[in-house]
Coordinates of C-alpha atoms in Angstrom, one line a residue:
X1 CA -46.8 28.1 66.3
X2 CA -45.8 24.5 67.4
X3 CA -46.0 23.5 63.6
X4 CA -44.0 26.0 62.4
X5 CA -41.5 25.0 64.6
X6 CA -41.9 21.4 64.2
X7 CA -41.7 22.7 60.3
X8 CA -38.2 24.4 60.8
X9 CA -36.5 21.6 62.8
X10 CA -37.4 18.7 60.1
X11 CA -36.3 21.0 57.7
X12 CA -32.8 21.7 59.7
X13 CA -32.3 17.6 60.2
X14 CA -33.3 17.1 55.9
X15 CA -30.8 19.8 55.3
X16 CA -28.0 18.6 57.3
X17 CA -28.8 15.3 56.6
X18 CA -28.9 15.9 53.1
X19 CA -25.5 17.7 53.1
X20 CA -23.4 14.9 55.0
X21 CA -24.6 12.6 52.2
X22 CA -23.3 14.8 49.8
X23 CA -20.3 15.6 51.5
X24 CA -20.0 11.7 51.9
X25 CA -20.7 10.6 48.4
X26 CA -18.0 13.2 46.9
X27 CA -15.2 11.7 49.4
X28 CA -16.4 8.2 48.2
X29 CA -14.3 6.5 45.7
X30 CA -16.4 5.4 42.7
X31 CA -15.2 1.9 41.3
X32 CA -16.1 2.6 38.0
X33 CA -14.5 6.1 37.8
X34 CA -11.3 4.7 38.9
X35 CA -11.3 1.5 36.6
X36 CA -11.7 3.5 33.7
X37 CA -9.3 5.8 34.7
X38 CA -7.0 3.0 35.2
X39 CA -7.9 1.9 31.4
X40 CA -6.8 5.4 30.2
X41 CA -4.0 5.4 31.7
X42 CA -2.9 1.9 31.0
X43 CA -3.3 2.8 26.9
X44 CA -1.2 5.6 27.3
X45 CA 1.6 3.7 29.0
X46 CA 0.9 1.1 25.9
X47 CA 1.0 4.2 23.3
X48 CA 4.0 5.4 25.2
X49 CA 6.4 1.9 25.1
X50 CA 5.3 1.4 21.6
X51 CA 7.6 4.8 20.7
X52 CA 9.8 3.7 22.9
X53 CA 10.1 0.1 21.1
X54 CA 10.3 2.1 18.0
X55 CA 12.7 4.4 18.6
X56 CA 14.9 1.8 20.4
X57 CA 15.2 -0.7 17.4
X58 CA 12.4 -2.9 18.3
X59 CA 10.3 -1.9 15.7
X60 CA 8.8 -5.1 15.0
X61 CA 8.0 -6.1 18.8
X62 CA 6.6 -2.5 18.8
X63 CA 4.1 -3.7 15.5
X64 CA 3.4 -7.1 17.2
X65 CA 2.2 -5.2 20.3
X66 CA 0.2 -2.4 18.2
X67 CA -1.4 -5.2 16.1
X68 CA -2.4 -7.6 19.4
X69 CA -0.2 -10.1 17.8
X70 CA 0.2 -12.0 20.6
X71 CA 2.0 -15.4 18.7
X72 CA 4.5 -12.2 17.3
X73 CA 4.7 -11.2 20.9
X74 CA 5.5 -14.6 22.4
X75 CA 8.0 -15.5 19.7
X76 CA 10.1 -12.2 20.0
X77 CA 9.9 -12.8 24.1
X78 CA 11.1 -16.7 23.4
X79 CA 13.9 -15.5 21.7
X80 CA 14.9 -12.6 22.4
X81 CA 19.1 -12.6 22.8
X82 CA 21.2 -11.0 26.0
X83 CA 22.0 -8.1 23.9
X84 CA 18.6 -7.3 23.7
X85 CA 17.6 -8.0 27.3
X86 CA 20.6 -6.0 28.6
X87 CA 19.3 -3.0 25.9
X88 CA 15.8 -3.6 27.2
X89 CA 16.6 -3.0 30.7
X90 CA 19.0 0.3 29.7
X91 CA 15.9 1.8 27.7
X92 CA 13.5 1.4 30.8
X93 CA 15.9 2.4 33.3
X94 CA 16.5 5.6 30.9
X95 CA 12.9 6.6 30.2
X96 CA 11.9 6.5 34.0
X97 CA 10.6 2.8 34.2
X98 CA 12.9 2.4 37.2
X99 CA 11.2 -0.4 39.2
X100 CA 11.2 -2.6 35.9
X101 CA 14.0 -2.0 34.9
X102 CA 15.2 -3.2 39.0
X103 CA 12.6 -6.1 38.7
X104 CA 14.1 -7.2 35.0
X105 CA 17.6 -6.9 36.3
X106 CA 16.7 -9.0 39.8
X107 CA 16.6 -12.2 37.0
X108 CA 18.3 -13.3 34.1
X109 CA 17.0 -13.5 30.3
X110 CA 15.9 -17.1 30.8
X111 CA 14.3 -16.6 34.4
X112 CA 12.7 -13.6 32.3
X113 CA 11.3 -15.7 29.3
X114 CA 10.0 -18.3 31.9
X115 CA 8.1 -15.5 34.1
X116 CA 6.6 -14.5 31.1
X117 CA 5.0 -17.3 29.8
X118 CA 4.4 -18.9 33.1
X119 CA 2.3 -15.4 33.8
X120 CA 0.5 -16.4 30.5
X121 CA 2.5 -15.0 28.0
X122 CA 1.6 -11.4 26.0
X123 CA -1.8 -12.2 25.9
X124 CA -2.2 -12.3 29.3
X125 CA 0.0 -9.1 30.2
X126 CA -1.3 -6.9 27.0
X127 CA -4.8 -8.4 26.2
X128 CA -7.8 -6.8 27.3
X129 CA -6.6 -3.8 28.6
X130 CA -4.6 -5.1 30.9
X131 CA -0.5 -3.9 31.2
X132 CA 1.8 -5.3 33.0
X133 CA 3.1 -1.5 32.8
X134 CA 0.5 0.0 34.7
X135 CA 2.2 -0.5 38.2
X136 CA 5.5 0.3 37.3

C-alpha cells in the first residue's frame, strides 16, 4: 500500500513538473524563431520599397537594389539631387513609412548622404539581410 502511494505521488510531482516545463518552454521566446521571422519580414519590406521605387520613378535605384548592386546603390545615394530627396521623403511619408520619412526630414540631403555612407553605405544597410527598413 505504501508503494502504491509512494507510486501516485512521484507520478503527481513528474506530471506537474512536466507540465510547468511545457507551459514554460511555450511562453519562451526562441531566438532562432524570431531571427528568421525578422529575415522574412525584412525581404518583404525590401520586395515592398522596390515597387515603391518603381512606381515612384526610381526605377533604376529600385534595379540597383534588386540586383545587390551596391557601387549602383552608393552612386545614386552620392548624387541624388533635392528634388529627389524632397520626393523621397513625400513617397515614404505617403506609403505609411512615417518615422523615416520624420528621421529623413530631421536632416538635409547632404547630412543624409553623409549618414549613409558613414553607416557603411548600401552594403551595409541592404547586404546580408539586413534593412535599414525593418525598424521603421
Amino acid at each position: 500500500m505504501k508503494k502504491r502511494g509512494i507510486v501516485f505521488v512521484l507520478s503527481g510531482i513528474l506530471m506537474v513538473g512536466g507540465i510547468t516545463g511545457f507551459a514554460y518552454a511555450s511562453s519562451k521566446s526562441n531566438p532562432v524563431k524570431e531571427e528568421n521571422k525578422a529575415r522574412f519580414e525584412s525581404k518583404l519590406d525590401e520586395k515592398e520599397m522596390i515597387k515603391l521605387m518603381k512606381k515612384n520613378d526610381f526605377k533604376d535605384a529600385a534595379k540597383a537594389l534588386e540586383k545587390k548592386d551596391y557601387e549602383a546603390m552608393d552612386e545614386f545615394m552620392n548624387n541624388m539631387t533635392e528634388d529627389d530627396y524632397e520626393k523621397m521623403i513625400e513617397i515614404m511619408r505617403e506609403s505609411g513609412y512615417e518615422s523615416m520619412a520624420n528621421m529623413m526630414e530631421s536632416m538635409d540631403r547632404e547630412e543624409m548622404i553623409e549618414m549613409h555612407n558613414a553607416m557603411g553605405g548600401s552594403q551595409a544597410c541592404h547586404g546580408d539581410g539586413n534593412s535599414m527598413m525593418r525598424g521603421f
